[in-house]
Coordinates of C-alpha atoms in Angstrom, one line a residue:
Chain B
M1453 CA 0.1 5.2 9.0
L1454 CA -0.1 8.1 6.6
G1455 CA -0.2 11.7 8.0
V1456 CA -1.8 14.7 6.2
C1457 CA -1.4 18.4 7.4
I1458 CA -2.5 21.8 6.2
S1459 CA 0.8 23.8 6.4
Y1460 CA 1.7 27.7 5.4
Y1461 CA 4.9 27.5 2.6
G1462 CA 5.7 31.0 1.2
D1463 CA 2.3 32.7 0.2
E1464 CA 0.3 29.7 0.1
V1465 CA -1.8 27.4 2.5
G1466 CA -1.2 24.0 1.0
A1467 CA -1.7 20.2 2.4
L1468 CA 1.5 18.2 3.5
V1469 CA 1.4 14.1 3.2
F1470 CA 3.8 12.4 4.8
D1471 CA 4.1 8.4 5.3
I1472 CA 6.6 7.3 8.0
G1473 CA 7.8 3.8 7.3
S1474 CA 10.8 2.1 9.4
Y1475 CA 13.2 2.5 6.3
S1476 CA 12.3 5.5 4.4
V1477 CA 10.1 8.4 5.3
R1478 CA 7.9 9.7 2.1
A1479 CA 7.1 13.3 2.3
G1480 CA 5.8 15.9 -0.3
Y1481 CA 3.0 18.1 -1.4
A1482 CA -0.8 17.3 -1.9
G1483 CA -1.7 17.1 -5.4
E1484 CA 1.9 15.6 -6.6
D1485 CA 2.6 12.6 -8.4
C1486 CA 5.1 11.5 -6.0
P1487 CA 6.8 12.7 -2.8
K1488 CA 9.2 15.2 -3.0
A1489 CA 11.3 13.5 0.1
D1490 CA 12.4 9.9 0.3
F1491 CA 15.0 9.8 2.7
P1492 CA 16.0 7.6 5.4
T1493 CA 13.9 7.0 8.8
V1494 CA 17.1 7.7 10.8
I1495 CA 18.6 10.5 12.4
G1496 CA 22.6 11.6 13.0
V1497 CA 22.7 12.8 16.0
T1498 CA 25.4 14.8 17.6
L1499 CA 25.7 16.5 20.9
D1500 CA 27.7 20.1 20.3
R1501 CA 29.4 22.1 23.1
E1502 CA 29.1 25.8 22.5
D1503 CA 32.6 25.9 22.5
G1504 CA 32.5 23.8 19.6
S1505 CA 34.0 20.7 20.9
T1506 CA 32.6 17.3 21.2
P1507 CA 31.9 15.7 24.7
M1508 CA 33.9 12.5 25.3
E1509 CA 32.5 10.0 27.6
T1510 CA 34.8 10.6 29.9
D1511 CA 34.2 14.1 30.7
G1512 CA 32.2 14.3 34.0
D1513 CA 31.7 18.2 33.5
K1514 CA 28.1 18.3 33.2
G1515 CA 27.7 22.2 33.8
K1516 CA 28.9 23.2 30.2
Q1517 CA 25.3 23.7 27.7
S1518 CA 25.2 21.1 25.2
S1519 CA 22.9 21.6 21.8
T1520 CA 21.9 18.6 19.8
T1521 CA 22.6 18.5 16.2
Y1522 CA 20.4 16.5 14.0
Y1523 CA 21.5 15.4 10.4
I1524 CA 18.6 13.5 7.9
D1525 CA 18.5 12.6 4.3
T1526 CA 21.6 10.6 2.7
N1527 CA 23.7 14.3 1.6
Q1528 CA 24.0 14.6 5.4
L1529 CA 23.9 11.5 7.1
R1530 CA 26.6 9.6 4.7
V1531 CA 29.3 12.3 6.0
P1532 CA 31.6 10.9 8.1
R1533 CA 31.4 13.0 11.8
E1534 CA 32.7 12.6 15.1
S1535 CA 30.6 11.1 17.9
M1536 CA 27.6 11.0 15.5
E1537 CA 25.1 8.3 16.6
V1538 CA 22.9 7.0 14.0
M1539 CA 19.0 6.6 15.3
S1540 CA 15.9 5.4 14.3
P1541 CA 12.6 7.4 15.5
L1542 CA 10.6 4.3 15.0
K1543 CA 13.0 1.7 17.0
N1544 CA 14.9 4.1 19.8
G1545 CA 12.1 6.6 20.1
M1546 CA 12.5 10.4 19.1
K1547 CA 14.1 11.9 21.9
I1548 CA 12.9 15.2 20.6
T1549 CA 10.2 15.1 22.2
D1550 CA 10.6 11.9 24.2
A1551 CA 7.6 10.3 22.7
E1552 CA 8.0 6.8 21.5
L1553 CA 6.1 6.2 18.4
F1554 CA 6.4 3.0 17.7
P1555 CA 4.1 1.2 16.9
W1556 CA 1.8 3.1 15.0
N1557 CA -1.6 1.6 15.0
T1558 CA -2.6 1.6 18.3
R1559 CA -5.3 4.5 19.8
A1560 CA -3.0 5.8 22.0
K1561 CA -0.1 6.4 19.9
R1562 CA -2.6 8.2 17.1
E1563 CA -3.9 10.3 20.1
K1564 CA -0.2 11.2 20.8
L1565 CA 0.9 12.1 17.1
T1566 CA -2.4 14.1 16.6
E1567 CA -1.1 15.7 20.1
L1568 CA 2.2 16.4 18.9
M1569 CA 1.2 17.6 15.4
F1570 CA -1.3 20.5 17.0
E1571 CA 0.7 21.0 20.1
H1572 CA 4.3 21.0 19.2
Y1573 CA 4.4 21.9 15.2
N1574 CA 1.3 24.2 16.0
I1575 CA -0.2 23.3 12.4
P1576 CA -3.6 24.5 11.3
A1577 CA -5.3 20.9 10.3
F1578 CA -4.4 17.6 10.6
F1579 CA -6.0 13.9 9.0
L1580 CA -4.3 10.3 9.9
C1581 CA -5.1 7.6 7.3
K1582 CA -4.2 4.1 7.0
S1583 CA -1.9 3.3 4.8
A1584 CA -3.3 0.0 3.9
V1585 CA -6.8 1.5 2.6
L1586 CA -5.1 4.4 0.8
S1587 CA -2.8 1.6 -0.9
A1588 CA -6.2 -0.6 -2.1
F1589 CA -7.7 2.4 -3.4
A1590 CA -4.6 3.5 -5.4
N1591 CA -5.4 0.4 -7.3
G1592 CA -9.1 1.0 -7.3
R1593 CA -10.1 -1.6 -4.8
S1594 CA -12.1 -0.9 -1.9
T1595 CA -12.0 -4.5 -0.7
G1596 CA -8.9 -6.8 -1.1
L1597 CA -5.9 -8.0 1.0
V1598 CA -3.1 -5.2 1.2
L1599 CA 0.4 -7.1 1.6
D1600 CA 3.1 -4.9 2.7
S1601 CA 6.5 -6.2 2.7
G1602 CA 8.9 -3.3 4.0
A1603 CA 11.9 -3.5 6.2
T1604 CA 10.8 -4.6 9.1
H1605 CA 7.5 -6.3 8.7
T1606 CA 5.4 -8.4 6.1
T1607 CA 2.0 -7.5 6.9
A1608 CA -1.0 -8.5 5.6
I1609 CA -4.2 -6.5 6.1
P1610 CA -7.9 -7.4 4.9
V1611 CA -9.3 -3.9 3.7
H1612 CA -13.3 -4.5 3.2
D1613 CA -15.4 -1.5 2.0
G1614 CA -12.6 0.9 2.6
Y1615 CA -12.4 -0.4 6.5
V1616 CA -9.4 -2.1 7.9
L1617 CA -10.5 -5.5 9.2
Q1618 CA -8.0 -5.3 12.3
Q1619 CA -8.7 -8.9 13.7
G1620 CA -7.2 -10.0 10.3
I1621 CA -4.3 -8.3 10.2
V1622 CA -0.9 -10.6 10.2
K1623 CA 2.2 -9.6 10.9
S1624 CA 5.6 -11.6 10.4
P1625 CA 9.2 -10.1 11.0
L1626 CA 10.6 -11.4 7.7
A1627 CA 10.9 -9.1 5.7
G1628 CA 14.0 -6.7 4.4
D1629 CA 15.8 -6.6 7.3
F1630 CA 16.1 -10.2 7.6
M1631 CA 17.0 -10.0 4.0
S1632 CA 19.9 -8.2 5.1
M1633 CA 20.8 -10.2 8.3
Q1634 CA 20.8 -13.3 5.8
C1635 CA 23.4 -11.7 3.5
R1636 CA 25.6 -10.6 6.7
E1637 CA 26.0 -14.0 7.5
L1638 CA 26.8 -15.5 3.9
F1639 CA 29.7 -12.9 4.2
Q1640 CA 30.8 -14.0 7.2
E1641 CA 30.8 -17.4 5.8
L1642 CA 32.7 -16.3 3.0
S1643 CA 34.8 -14.2 5.6
V1644 CA 34.6 -11.2 3.9
E1645 CA 34.6 -7.9 5.6
I1646 CA 32.2 -5.1 5.0
I1647 CA 34.0 -1.8 4.5
P1648 CA 31.6 1.2 3.5
P1649 CA 33.0 3.8 0.6
Y1650 CA 33.9 6.7 3.5
M1651 CA 37.2 4.4 4.8
I1652 CA 38.6 3.9 1.6
A1653 CA 41.2 6.0 -0.2
S1654 CA 42.0 3.7 -3.1
K1655 CA 41.9 0.1 -4.5
D1656 CA 43.1 -2.4 -6.4
A1657 CA 41.4 -4.6 -9.3
V1658 CA 41.6 -8.3 -7.8
R1659 CA 40.5 -11.6 -9.2
E1660 CA 37.2 -13.3 -8.8
G1661 CA 36.8 -14.5 -5.3
S1662 CA 40.4 -13.1 -4.4
P1663 CA 41.1 -11.3 -0.8
A1664 CA 40.2 -7.3 -1.4
S1665 CA 43.2 -5.1 -1.9
W1666 CA 42.7 -1.5 -0.5
K1667 CA 44.0 1.3 1.1
K1668 CA 42.2 3.3 4.4
K1669 CA 41.9 7.0 4.3
E1670 CA 44.1 9.0 6.6
K1671 CA 42.7 11.4 8.9
L1672 CA 39.0 10.1 9.1
P1673 CA 37.1 11.3 12.1
Q1674 CA 36.2 9.2 15.5
V1675 CA 33.1 7.9 13.8
T1676 CA 30.6 5.9 16.4
R1677 CA 29.5 2.4 16.0
S1678 CA 26.1 3.2 15.2
W1679 CA 27.2 5.1 12.3
H1680 CA 29.8 2.9 11.1
N1681 CA 26.9 0.2 11.1
Y1682 CA 24.3 1.9 9.5
M1683 CA 26.8 2.6 6.4
C1684 CA 28.0 -1.1 6.2
N1685 CA 23.9 -2.0 6.0
C1686 CA 23.8 0.4 3.5
V1687 CA 26.1 -1.6 1.4
I1688 CA 24.6 -4.6 2.2
Q1689 CA 21.3 -3.5 1.1
D1690 CA 22.7 -2.3 -2.3
F1691 CA 24.3 -6.2 -2.4
Q1692 CA 20.2 -7.2 -1.8
A1693 CA 18.9 -5.4 -4.1
S1694 CA 20.9 -6.0 -6.9
V1695 CA 21.7 -9.9 -6.6
L1696 CA 18.9 -11.8 -5.1
Q1697 CA 16.0 -13.3 -6.9
V1698 CA 13.2 -15.3 -5.3
S1699 CA 13.0 -19.2 -6.7
D1700 CA 9.8 -19.4 -8.7
S1701 CA 9.2 -22.7 -6.7
P1702 CA 10.4 -23.9 -3.7
Y1703 CA 14.2 -24.1 -3.1
D1704 CA 15.8 -26.9 -4.8
E1705 CA 19.8 -27.1 -5.0
Q1706 CA 20.1 -29.3 -8.0
V1707 CA 17.9 -26.3 -9.6
A1708 CA 19.3 -23.7 -7.9
A1709 CA 23.2 -24.6 -9.5
Q1710 CA 21.9 -23.9 -12.9
M1711 CA 21.5 -20.6 -11.8
P1712 CA 22.8 -18.1 -14.1
T1713 CA 25.2 -16.2 -11.6
V1714 CA 25.7 -12.5 -10.9
H1715 CA 28.8 -10.5 -10.5
Y1716 CA 28.7 -8.3 -8.0
E1717 CA 31.6 -5.9 -6.3
L1718 CA 32.0 -4.5 -2.9
P1719 CA 33.2 -0.6 -2.2
N1720 CA 36.9 -2.4 -1.4
G1721 CA 37.3 -4.6 -4.8
Y1722 CA 36.3 -7.7 -3.6
N1723 CA 34.1 -9.2 -6.4
C1724 CA 32.4 -12.6 -6.7
D1725 CA 30.0 -14.4 -9.2
F1726 CA 26.9 -15.5 -6.9
G1727 CA 24.4 -18.1 -8.1
A1728 CA 22.5 -20.4 -5.6
E1729 CA 23.1 -17.9 -3.0
R1730 CA 20.6 -15.6 -5.2
L1731 CA 17.9 -18.2 -4.4
K1732 CA 18.5 -19.3 -0.8
I1733 CA 18.6 -16.3 0.8
P1734 CA 15.5 -14.9 -0.1
E1735 CA 14.0 -18.6 0.1
G1736 CA 13.7 -17.6 4.0
L1737 CA 10.8 -15.5 3.2
F1738 CA 8.2 -18.0 1.7
D1739 CA 9.6 -21.0 3.4
P1740 CA 11.5 -20.0 6.7
S1741 CA 11.9 -23.7 8.4
N1742 CA 15.4 -23.8 6.7
A1743 CA 16.4 -20.3 7.4
K1744 CA 19.7 -19.2 9.9
G1745 CA 19.1 -17.5 12.8
L1746 CA 15.6 -18.4 13.6
S1747 CA 14.5 -19.9 16.7
G1748 CA 11.8 -22.9 15.5
N1749 CA 9.5 -23.2 13.0
T1750 CA 7.3 -20.7 14.0
M1751 CA 7.9 -18.2 11.8
L1752 CA 5.1 -17.4 8.9
G1753 CA 5.9 -17.3 5.0
V1754 CA 4.6 -15.0 2.9
G1755 CA 2.3 -17.6 1.6
H1756 CA 0.8 -18.4 5.0
V1757 CA 0.7 -14.6 6.2
V1758 CA -1.7 -14.1 3.4
T1759 CA -3.9 -17.2 4.1
T1760 CA -3.8 -16.9 7.7
S1761 CA -5.1 -13.2 7.2
V1762 CA -7.8 -14.2 4.9
G1763 CA -8.3 -17.0 7.1
M1764 CA -9.7 -14.8 10.0
C1765 CA -11.8 -13.0 8.1
D1766 CA -15.5 -14.0 7.3
I1767 CA -16.0 -17.0 5.1
D1768 CA -18.4 -14.8 2.3
I1769 CA -15.7 -11.9 2.2
R1770 CA -12.8 -14.5 1.4
P1771 CA -13.3 -14.7 -2.1
G1772 CA -13.4 -10.9 -2.5
L1773 CA -10.0 -10.7 -0.9
Y1774 CA -8.3 -13.3 -2.7
G1775 CA -9.6 -11.4 -5.9
S1776 CA -8.2 -8.6 -5.0
V1777 CA -4.6 -9.1 -3.3
V1778 CA -2.6 -6.0 -3.3
V1779 CA 1.4 -6.4 -3.0
T1780 CA 3.3 -3.4 -1.6
G1781 CA 6.4 -2.6 -0.2
G1782 CA 10.3 -2.3 -1.0
N1783 CA 10.6 -5.7 0.0
T1784 CA 8.4 -7.2 -2.6
L1785 CA 10.4 -5.8 -5.4
I1786 CA 13.0 -8.3 -5.2
Q1787 CA 13.2 -10.1 -8.5
G1788 CA 10.2 -13.2 -8.7
F1789 CA 9.1 -12.0 -5.6
T1790 CA 5.1 -12.1 -6.8
D1791 CA 5.5 -14.7 -9.3
R1792 CA 6.2 -16.9 -6.3
L1793 CA 3.8 -15.7 -4.4
N1794 CA 1.3 -16.3 -7.1
R1795 CA 2.2 -20.0 -7.2
E1796 CA 2.4 -20.1 -3.6
L1797 CA -1.3 -18.9 -3.3
S1798 CA -2.9 -20.8 -6.0
Q1799 CA -1.6 -24.0 -4.2
K1800 CA -3.1 -22.9 -0.8
T1801 CA -6.2 -21.9 -2.3
P1802 CA -9.3 -23.6 -3.3
P1803 CA -9.3 -24.3 -7.4
S1804 CA -12.3 -22.7 -7.5
M1805 CA -11.1 -19.5 -5.5
R1806 CA -10.3 -16.7 -8.0
L1807 CA -7.2 -15.6 -7.5
K1808 CA -5.5 -12.3 -8.6
L1809 CA -2.5 -10.3 -7.5
I1810 CA -2.0 -6.4 -8.3
A1811 CA 1.5 -5.9 -8.2
N1812 CA 2.2 -2.5 -9.9
N1813 CA 5.4 -3.1 -11.6
T1814 CA 7.2 0.4 -11.6
T1815 CA 9.1 0.9 -8.4
V1816 CA 7.6 4.1 -7.9
E1817 CA 4.3 2.9 -7.3
R1818 CA 4.9 -0.4 -5.4
R1819 CA 6.9 2.1 -2.7
F1820 CA 4.8 5.0 -2.8
S1821 CA 1.2 3.8 -3.6
A1822 CA -0.4 4.8 0.0
W1823 CA 1.4 8.3 0.0
I1824 CA 0.0 9.2 -3.4
G1825 CA -3.2 7.8 -2.3
G1826 CA -3.0 10.6 0.6
S1827 CA -1.9 12.8 -2.0
I1828 CA -4.6 12.6 -4.3
L1829 CA -7.5 12.5 -1.5
A1830 CA -6.1 15.5 0.5
S1831 CA -6.0 17.7 -2.9
L1832 CA -9.6 17.2 -3.4
G1833 CA -11.8 19.8 -3.0
T1834 CA -14.5 17.8 -1.2
F1835 CA -11.6 16.4 1.2
Q1836 CA -11.5 19.8 2.8
Q1837 CA -14.2 19.4 5.4
M1838 CA -12.8 16.1 6.6
W1839 CA -9.8 17.7 8.4
I1840 CA -9.4 18.1 11.8
S1841 CA -9.0 21.8 12.5
K1842 CA -6.9 23.7 15.2
Q1843 CA -10.0 24.6 16.4
E1844 CA -11.7 21.5 16.8
Y1845 CA -8.6 19.7 18.3
E1846 CA -9.1 22.2 21.2
E1847 CA -12.5 21.6 21.7
G1848 CA -12.5 18.1 21.8
G1849 CA -8.5 17.1 22.9
K1850 CA -6.7 14.8 20.6
Q1851 CA -9.9 11.9 21.0
C1852 CA -11.5 13.6 17.5
V1853 CA -8.8 11.5 16.0
D1854 CA -10.6 8.4 16.7
R1855 CA -14.1 10.2 15.4
K1856 CA -12.5 12.2 12.2
C1857 CA -10.1 9.1 11.1
P1858 CA -11.5 5.6 11.8
Chain V
M354 CA -13.2 4.5 6.5
Q355 CA -11.5 7.1 4.3
A356 CA -14.3 8.9 2.3
S357 CA -13.6 11.5 0.0
G358 CA -16.1 13.6 1.1
V359 CA -17.9 13.5 -2.5
K360 CA -21.7 14.1 -2.5
V361 CA -24.6 12.1 -4.5
T362 CA -26.8 14.1 -6.2
D363 CA -30.3 14.1 -6.0
E364 CA -31.2 13.0 -9.4
V365 CA -28.8 10.2 -8.6
I366 CA -30.9 8.4 -5.8
A367 CA -34.5 9.3 -7.8
V368 CA -32.9 6.9 -10.4
F369 CA -32.3 4.4 -8.0
N370 CA -35.7 4.3 -6.5
D371 CA -37.4 4.8 -9.8
M372 CA -35.6 1.4 -10.6
K373 CA -35.9 -0.3 -6.9
V374 CA -39.6 -0.3 -7.1
R375 CA -41.3 -2.4 -9.5
K376 CA -44.6 -0.8 -9.8
A377 CA -47.1 -3.7 -11.1
Q378 CA -49.6 -1.6 -12.2
A379 CA -47.4 0.2 -14.6
N380 CA -49.1 0.7 -18.5
E381 CA -46.8 0.2 -21.3
E382 CA -45.6 3.5 -21.8
E383 CA -44.0 3.5 -18.2
K384 CA -42.7 0.3 -18.2
K385 CA -40.7 1.1 -21.4
K386 CA -39.2 4.2 -19.7
R387 CA -37.4 2.0 -17.1
K388 CA -33.6 1.5 -16.9
K389 CA -32.4 -2.1 -17.3
A390 CA -29.0 -0.2 -16.9
I391 CA -27.3 3.1 -15.7
L392 CA -23.9 4.7 -15.1
F393 CA -22.7 7.3 -12.9
C394 CA -19.6 9.1 -12.9
L395 CA -17.6 12.1 -10.9
S396 CA -18.8 15.6 -11.7
K397 CA -16.2 17.4 -13.7
D398 CA -15.3 19.4 -10.6
L399 CA -14.9 16.1 -8.8
K400 CA -17.1 17.2 -6.1
N401 CA -20.5 15.1 -7.0
I402 CA -21.5 11.8 -8.2
V403 CA -24.0 12.3 -11.1
L404 CA -25.5 10.8 -14.1
D405 CA -23.5 9.7 -17.0
D406 CA -25.0 11.5 -20.3
G407 CA -26.6 9.0 -22.5
K408 CA -25.1 6.1 -20.5
E409 CA -28.4 4.4 -19.8
I410 CA -30.2 1.4 -21.3
L411 CA -34.4 1.4 -21.3
L412 CA -36.2 -1.7 -21.1
G413 CA -38.2 -0.3 -23.9
D414 CA -35.1 -0.8 -26.2
L415 CA -34.8 -4.5 -25.2
G416 CA -36.0 -6.5 -28.5
S417 CA -36.1 -3.5 -30.8
T418 CA -32.6 -1.7 -30.5
V419 CA -31.0 -4.0 -27.7
H420 CA -30.4 -8.0 -28.5
D421 CA -27.9 -8.8 -25.2
P422 CA -28.5 -6.2 -22.9
Y423 CA -25.5 -7.5 -21.2
Q424 CA -23.1 -7.3 -23.9
D425 CA -24.6 -3.7 -24.6
F426 CA -23.9 -2.5 -21.1
V427 CA -20.1 -3.7 -21.0
K428 CA -19.9 -1.5 -24.4
M429 CA -21.1 1.3 -22.4
L430 CA -18.5 1.4 -19.6
P431 CA -15.5 3.2 -20.8
P432 CA -12.2 1.0 -21.0
N433 CA -9.8 3.3 -19.4
D434 CA -11.9 4.7 -16.6
C435 CA -13.5 3.9 -13.6
R436 CA -17.6 3.7 -13.1
Y437 CA -20.4 2.9 -10.8
A438 CA -23.4 1.4 -12.7
L439 CA -26.5 -0.2 -11.3
Y440 CA -28.0 -3.2 -13.5
D441 CA -31.4 -4.6 -13.3
A442 CA -30.3 -8.5 -14.1
T443 CA -32.9 -10.8 -15.2
Y444 CA -31.8 -14.6 -14.2
E445 CA -33.4 -17.9 -13.8
T446 CA -32.8 -20.7 -11.4
K447 CA -34.2 -24.3 -11.6
E448 CA -37.2 -22.9 -9.0
T449 CA -37.6 -19.4 -10.2
K450 CA -37.4 -16.7 -12.6
K451 CA -35.7 -13.5 -10.7
E452 CA -34.7 -9.8 -10.8
D453 CA -32.1 -8.1 -9.2
L454 CA -30.4 -5.3 -8.9
V455 CA -26.9 -5.2 -8.9
F456 CA -24.6 -2.2 -8.2
I457 CA -21.3 -2.5 -9.8
F458 CA -18.1 -0.6 -9.2
W459 CA -15.9 -0.6 -12.4
A460 CA -12.2 0.5 -11.8
P461 CA -9.9 -0.7 -14.6
D462 CA -6.0 -1.4 -13.9
S463 CA -5.5 0.5 -16.7
A464 CA -7.4 3.8 -15.4
P465 CA -5.3 6.6 -14.1
L466 CA -4.3 6.1 -10.6
K467 CA -6.3 9.4 -9.9
S468 CA -9.7 8.1 -11.2
K469 CA -9.1 4.7 -9.1
M470 CA -8.4 6.7 -5.9
I471 CA -11.4 9.0 -6.1
Y472 CA -13.4 6.2 -7.0
A473 CA -12.5 4.2 -4.8
S474 CA -12.9 6.6 -1.9
S475 CA -16.2 7.7 -2.7
K476 CA -17.7 4.4 -3.4
D477 CA -19.0 4.4 0.1
A478 CA -20.6 7.3 -0.4
I479 CA -22.9 6.2 -3.1
K480 CA -23.5 2.7 -2.0
R481 CA -25.1 4.1 1.5
K482 CA -27.9 5.8 -0.9
F483 CA -28.6 2.4 -2.3
E484 CA -30.6 0.6 0.4
G485 CA -31.6 -2.8 0.3
I486 CA -29.2 -3.2 -2.5
K487 CA -28.0 -6.9 -2.5
H488 CA -25.6 -7.5 -4.7
E489 CA -22.4 -5.5 -4.9
W490 CA -19.8 -6.5 -7.7
Q491 CA -16.3 -4.9 -7.9
V492 CA -15.1 -5.7 -11.1
N493 CA -11.2 -4.3 -12.5
G494 CA -10.9 -5.9 -15.5
L495 CA -12.5 -6.4 -18.9
D496 CA -12.1 -10.2 -18.9
D497 CA -13.8 -10.1 -15.7
L498 CA -16.4 -8.1 -17.0
K499 CA -17.4 -9.7 -20.3
D500 CA -17.5 -13.2 -18.8
R501 CA -21.2 -13.8 -17.6
H502 CA -20.0 -16.5 -15.6
T503 CA -18.7 -14.1 -12.9
L504 CA -22.4 -11.8 -12.7
A505 CA -23.8 -15.4 -12.5
E506 CA -21.6 -16.2 -9.7
K507 CA -22.4 -12.9 -8.0
L508 CA -26.1 -13.2 -8.3
G509 CA -26.6 -16.9 -7.2
G510 CA -23.6 -19.1 -7.6
S511 CA -24.2 -22.5 -9.2
S512 CA -27.7 -22.3 -8.9
I513 CA -28.2 -19.9 -11.7
V514 CA -29.0 -21.8 -15.1
S515 CA -29.4 -18.5 -17.3
L516 CA -28.9 -14.9 -17.3
E517 CA -31.1 -13.0 -19.6
G518 CA -32.6 -15.4 -21.3
S519 CA -29.4 -16.8 -22.3
P520 CA -28.0 -20.4 -20.9
I521 CA -25.1 -20.3 -18.3

């Protein structure tokens, strides 16, 4: 879901475009080529007391005034602070306003967001777009199958003539976070501890595969478990992005053994050459049957997510969908992802079916296509009549979002 | 749907209406002026969809300056920018000879993102004005465009035996 709002900055009136995902928020000014801000969708929260002390769990005294401080963006987030909890507005609910905004795309949630924007943030105008439609448009398609693989979900959204076909949307939880979980398991199997950089004072060079040798920083603040886990996840995600590769055909142990290895070093100095694991872990995205930690065989691999979605649509429009499969989302940037998807789809579709995958090769476009689409739309002169104005909201209530932003 | 708010000019609608109606009593002069193919584009201020100046093929040109109307139509389209087009296709099935208007949305992958975005979000506006069009074609690559088989498939699938006089 992508929101656009008119706002006043300095002497000018301009439009802000924000695209909130479960991994990151992309935000910036309409008319620009890419979002100015791309930061994690997590907030660091501390409850501070007026006298500067931080409340402890054992404190029974509720009489003292406490205010909450919020920290966003990596510069603020990655500083170790005592008692700072890490929360995700999408997963834990935005405690600021007591509104739970996840998942986005129900009518009630869209109306709630509209209400929030006008009532709480007092903006003059607002519009809500469907990210899948923007991604399709940004690729020159008004009809196509948008495959979005991000942190929490891999979703196939059929778009026809600019409309999302709701009944054809297929979602799978096998995405970036699932990959992170599998990477964690790998390190557990290797008996390797994940130590984030904030804890490390110094480290020694060790041989490949040998246990790490490092010194812990003294005088570290008492950090919360949630924050520590968040910092460990950052380490895992770096490993994930650097090392993993999707096999171009279904995983085969012998083929994987021949795989060129990639050398990776963790912050504490532990380093290793990774070979077969590079292919084995992401295989779970395409063939979940052998993946660890999944109950039963009910999960759909990426190929099946696409074919199931297309299968739920009218038979006449299916060629149009297969002919324009738009690949977006950070998780699709794993090396080999699109080649493997292409292979899977060509095997699962009839030979006469024209298949075309559109996968922008630049990271920027793959992660930001919806934002860029929103930026262009919001900057068009003709689009200015499409906004929900404050007046319209006051007269028509939050329901006007259903009518004006279908 | 996510519309851009771009409007369609009256001259565009007029051209469509002319192409749609086949006046049986038309004299030779009138017939020559009828359009075989025409392109539409966004105006410079990006507010309207207008006729693309000079980008048209007249029926009267066929046989004299134009020998392969489809190829000439393909050559008219800019290789790195988007356009909308109407193409009056003449084709034959085993049983009969037909003429049908095809609405084409041309958005090559090499076009700038801004262009793709604007044309895609404005497509609904122009399509709505073209009532009764049976065939719509979204095409994104020169290879697809040049291949007459693709157009033939759009028109009638495997039953088409010839397009613009040439066998498929």
